[in-house]
PDB file of C-alpha atoms in Angstrom:
ATOM      1  CA  ARG A 177     -13.093  -8.006  -1.549  1.00 78.00           C
ATOM      2  CA  ARG A 178     -13.527  -3.657  -1.738  1.00 91.00           C
ATOM      3  CA  SER A 179     -12.052  -3.014   1.849  1.00 96.00           C
ATOM      4  CA  VAL A 180      -8.573  -5.322   3.177  1.00 97.00           C
ATOM      5  CA  GLY A 181      -9.251  -5.878   6.514  1.00 97.00           C
ATOM      6  CA  LEU A 182      -6.913  -7.584   9.408  1.00 96.00           C
ATOM      7  CA  ASP A 183      -7.985 -10.983   8.146  1.00 96.00           C
ATOM      8  CA  ARG A 184      -5.233 -10.431   5.463  1.00 95.00           C
ATOM      9  CA  PHE A 185      -2.535 -10.075   7.568  1.00 96.00           C
ATOM     10  CA  ALA A 186      -3.460 -12.904  10.424  1.00 92.00           C
ATOM     11  CA  GLY A 187      -0.004 -14.774  11.276  1.00 92.00           C
ATOM     12  CA  LEU A 188       2.844 -12.199   8.976  1.00 95.00           C
ATOM     13  CA  GLU A 189       5.838 -10.641  10.491  1.00 96.00           C
ATOM     14  CA  VAL A 190       6.050  -7.104   9.568  1.00 96.00           C
ATOM     15  CA  ARG A 191       7.962  -5.645  12.270  1.00 97.00           C
ATOM     16  CA  GLY A 192      10.484  -3.489  10.252  1.00 96.00           C
ATOM     17  CA  ARG A 193       9.062  -4.686   6.945  1.00 95.00           C
ATOM     18  CA  ALA A 194       7.821  -3.611   3.841  1.00 95.00           C
ATOM     19  CA  VAL A 195       3.962  -4.795   3.296  1.00 97.00           C
ATOM     20  CA  LEU A 196       2.322  -4.955   0.177  1.00 97.00           C
ATOM     21  CA  VAL A 197      -0.757  -5.502  -0.184  1.00 97.00           C
ATOM     22  CA  HIS A 198      -1.580  -6.944  -3.714  1.00 97.00           C
ATOM     23  CA  THR A 199      -5.440  -7.055  -4.517  1.00 97.00           C
ATOM     24  CA  GLY A 200      -4.850  -7.122  -8.110  1.00 97.00           C
ATOM     25  CA  TRP A 201      -6.718  -3.116  -8.889  1.00 97.00           C
ATOM     26  CA  ASP A 202      -3.328  -2.437 -11.148  1.00 97.00           C
ATOM     27  CA  ARG A 203      -5.016  -4.472 -13.672  1.00 97.00           C
ATOM     28  CA  HIS A 204      -7.361  -0.906 -14.556  1.00 97.00           C
ATOM     29  CA  PHE A 205      -3.992   1.326 -14.063  1.00 96.00           C
ATOM     30  CA  GLY A 206      -4.396   3.568 -17.210  1.00 95.00           C
ATOM     31  CA  THR A 207      -8.232   3.095 -17.710  1.00 97.00           C
ATOM     32  CA  GLU A 208     -11.187   4.915 -16.762  1.00 97.00           C
ATOM     33  CA  ALA A 209     -12.278   1.687 -13.623  1.00 97.00           C
ATOM     34  CA  TYR A 210      -8.974   2.851 -12.310  1.00 96.00           C
ATOM     35  CA  PHE A 211     -10.886   5.598 -10.694  1.00 94.00           C
ATOM     36  CA  HIS A 212     -13.592   4.214  -9.237  1.00 93.00           C
ATOM     37  CA  GLY A 213     -14.680   1.464  -6.564  1.00 94.00           C
ATOM     38  CA  HIS A 214     -11.352   0.338  -5.824  1.00 96.00           C
ATOM     39  CA  PRO A 215      -9.446  -1.370  -2.923  1.00 97.00           C
ATOM     40  CA  TYR A 216      -8.595  -0.142   0.538  1.00 97.00           C
ATOM     41  CA  LEU A 217      -7.295  -0.849   3.913  1.00 97.00           C
ATOM     42  CA  GLU A 218      -9.286  -0.738   6.626  1.00 97.00           C
ATOM     43  CA  PRO A 219      -8.560   1.376   9.762  1.00 96.00           C
ATOM     44  CA  GLU A 220      -8.060  -2.217  12.055  1.00 97.00           C
ATOM     45  CA  ALA A 221      -5.801  -3.241   9.753  1.00 98.00           C
ATOM     46  CA  ALA A 222      -3.922  -0.070   9.530  1.00 98.00           C
ATOM     47  CA  ARG A 223      -3.902   0.619  13.458  1.00 98.00           C
ATOM     48  CA  TRP A 224      -2.301  -3.272  13.285  1.00 98.00           C
ATOM     49  CA  LEU A 225       0.115  -2.321  11.116  1.00 98.00           C
ATOM     50  CA  THR A 226       0.784   0.231  13.177  1.00 98.00           C
ATOM     51  CA  GLU A 227       1.418  -1.035  16.806  1.00 97.00           C
ATOM     52  CA  GLN A 228       3.163  -4.052  14.828  1.00 98.00           C
ATOM     53  CA  GLY A 229       5.687  -1.741  12.844  1.00 98.00           C
ATOM     54  CA  ALA A 230       5.383  -2.380   9.598  1.00 98.00           C
ATOM     55  CA  SER A 231       8.418   0.162   7.986  1.00 97.00           C
ATOM     56  CA  LEU A 232       6.277   0.918   4.710  1.00 96.00           C
ATOM     57  CA  VAL A 233       3.278  -0.119   3.729  1.00 97.00           C
ATOM     58  CA  GLY A 234       2.235  -0.367  -0.098  1.00 96.00           C
ATOM     59  CA  ILE A 235      -1.070  -1.452  -2.458  1.00 97.00           C
ATOM     60  CA  ASP A 236      -1.922  -1.617  -5.801  1.00 97.00           C
ATOM     61  CA  SER A 237      -4.596   0.511  -5.544  1.00 96.00           C
ATOM     62  CA  LEU A 238      -5.411   4.628  -6.351  1.00 95.00           C
ATOM     63  CA  ASN A 239      -5.184   5.277  -2.786  1.00 95.00           C
ATOM     64  CA  ILE A 240      -5.164   3.199   0.419  1.00 96.00           C
ATOM     65  CA  ASP A 241      -7.750   5.062   2.123  1.00 96.00           C
ATOM     66  CA  ASP A 242     -11.882   4.431   0.496  1.00 94.00           C
ATOM     67  CA  THR A 243     -11.679   8.245  -1.447  1.00 85.00           C
ATOM     68  CA  PRO A 244     -15.448   9.211  -1.041  1.00 76.00           C
ATOM     69  CA  PRO A 245     -15.577  13.018  -1.182  1.00 73.00           C
ATOM     70  CA  ARG A 246     -14.174  14.930   1.874  1.00 76.00           C
ATOM     71  CA  GLY A 247     -14.012  11.853   3.644  1.00 78.00           C
ATOM     72  CA  GLU A 248     -11.925  10.550   6.515  1.00 86.00           C
ATOM     73  CA  ARG A 249      -8.572   9.271   5.441  1.00 92.00           C
ATOM     74  CA  PRO A 250      -7.978   6.999   8.782  1.00 95.00           C
ATOM     75  CA  ALA A 251      -5.129   4.861   6.813  1.00 96.00           C
ATOM     76  CA  HIS A 252      -2.958   7.817   6.019  1.00 95.00           C
ATOM     77  CA  THR A 253      -3.692   9.296   9.405  1.00 95.00           C
ATOM     78  CA  LEU A 254      -2.381   6.486  11.184  1.00 97.00           C
ATOM     79  CA  LEU A 255       0.119   4.942   9.197  1.00 97.00           C
ATOM     80  CA  LEU A 256       1.535   8.583   8.449  1.00 95.00           C
ATOM     81  CA  GLY A 257       1.446   9.286  11.881  1.00 96.00           C
ATOM     82  CA  ALA A 258       3.674   7.083  13.210  1.00 97.00           C
ATOM     83  CA  GLY A 259       6.118   7.930  10.112  1.00 95.00           C
ATOM     84  CA  ILE A 260       5.033   4.587   8.550  1.00 96.00           C
ATOM     85  CA  PRO A 261       5.263   5.900   4.190  1.00 93.00           C
ATOM     86  CA  ILE A 262       2.683   4.797   2.045  1.00 94.00           C
ATOM     87  CA  VAL A 263       2.779   3.962  -1.428  1.00 94.00           C
ATOM     88  CA  GLU A 264      -0.127   3.795  -3.066  1.00 95.00           C
ATOM     89  CA  HIS A 265      -0.859   2.605  -7.438  1.00 95.00           C
ATOM     90  CA  MET A 266       1.878  -0.031  -7.302  1.00 95.00           C
ATOM     91  CA  THR A 267       1.939  -2.545 -10.570  1.00 95.00           C
ATOM     92  CA  GLY A 268       3.050  -6.121 -10.882  1.00 94.00           C
ATOM     93  CA  LEU A 269       3.084  -7.005  -8.025  1.00 96.00           C
ATOM     94  CA  SER A 270       1.759 -10.231  -8.764  1.00 95.00           C
ATOM     95  CA  ALA A 271       5.339 -11.314  -9.589  1.00 94.00           C
ATOM     96  CA  LEU A 272       6.355 -10.950  -6.239  1.00 95.00           C
ATOM     97  CA  PRO A 273       7.431 -13.640  -4.168  1.00 93.00           C
ATOM     98  CA  ASP A 274       5.848 -13.630  -0.665  1.00 89.00           C
ATOM     99  CA  THR A 275       9.007 -13.172   1.201  1.00 88.00           C
ATOM    100  CA  GLY A 276      12.584 -12.933  -0.514  1.00 91.00           C
ATOM    101  CA  PHE A 277      12.896  -9.530  -1.816  1.00 93.00           C
ATOM    102  CA  ARG A 278      14.295  -6.085  -0.759  1.00 93.00           C
ATOM    103  CA  LEU A 279      12.185  -3.163  -1.857  1.00 93.00           C
ATOM    104  CA  HIS A 280      13.054   0.224  -3.203  1.00 92.00           C
ATOM    105  CA  ALA A 281      11.305   3.228  -3.335  1.00 89.00           C
ATOM    106  CA  ALA A 282      13.637   6.150  -4.740  1.00 84.00           C
ATOM    107  CA  PRO A 283      11.888   9.614  -4.311  1.00 78.00           C
ATOM    108  CA  PRO A 284      13.945  12.719  -6.105  1.00 79.00           C
ATOM    109  CA  MET A 285      15.153  15.010  -3.787  1.00 79.00           C
ATOM    110  CA  ILE A 286      12.176  17.637  -3.765  1.00 80.00           C
ATOM    111  CA  THR A 287      11.285  18.507  -0.294  1.00 80.00           C
ATOM    112  CA  GLY A 288       7.941  19.894   1.325  1.00 78.00           C
ATOM    113  CA  LEU A 289       5.499  18.377  -0.817  1.00 72.00           C
ATOM    114  CA  GLY A 290       2.576  16.117   0.935  1.00 69.00           C
ATOM    115  CA  THR A 291       2.827  13.945  -1.864  1.00 72.00           C
ATOM    116  CA  PHE A 292       5.195  12.523  -5.385  1.00 75.00           C
ATOM    117  CA  PRO A 293       5.861   9.740  -7.249  1.00 79.00           C
ATOM    118  CA  VAL A 294       8.623   7.288  -6.598  1.00 85.00           C
ATOM    119  CA  ARG A 295      10.888   4.865  -8.641  1.00 86.00           C
ATOM    120  CA  ALA A 296       9.560   1.584  -6.729  1.00 90.00           C
ATOM    121  CA  TYR A 297      11.364  -1.590  -7.880  1.00 92.00           C
ATOM    122  CA  ALA A 298      12.032  -5.033  -5.863  1.00 93.00           C
ATOM    123  CA  VAL A 299      15.206  -7.203  -6.344  1.00 94.00           C
ATOM    124  CA  VAL A 300      14.044 -10.679  -5.799  1.00 93.00           C
ATOM    125  CA  GLU A 301      16.885 -13.039  -3.745  1.00 89.00           C
ATOM    126  CA  GLU A 302      17.937 -15.695  -5.465  1.00 83.00           C
ATOM    127  CA  ARG A 303      16.929 -19.074  -4.249  1.00 71.00           C
TER     128      ARG A 303
END
C-alpha cells in the first residue's frame, strides 16, 4: 500500500517512544523513482500517534505526507503542532529489530530553519 494507516500501529505502545515507519521505500533512495509515488502517513494515523504521545515519528520515505502540488500536510500539522519531531528520508530501517534499540537523531546547532538534516543512528541493545 502507498499510504500507512492506523492499522499498522494496532496493539503498539508508543507513548514516549520514537516510532519508525519502515515502508521499504528507501530502496529507491538516490534514484529518480524516490521522488514519485512515495508512501506517506494517513492523517488518522498521525492523529493517533499524537494522541498516544509518541516522542518522534520517522519514515523511510521522501515525505511523511502525500505531496501533491500545494496540497495539505496533515501529518506535519498534527505531529509538529504537538511538539513531536519528524525524521524523513531514513534508510536502513530493515536492519533494526522491532524493539530493543535507542534512536539518536543529532541535528547541527542552527536556529531559525524549518527543516534541516540530522545524523540519525540507532544503538541496538545486546541480547
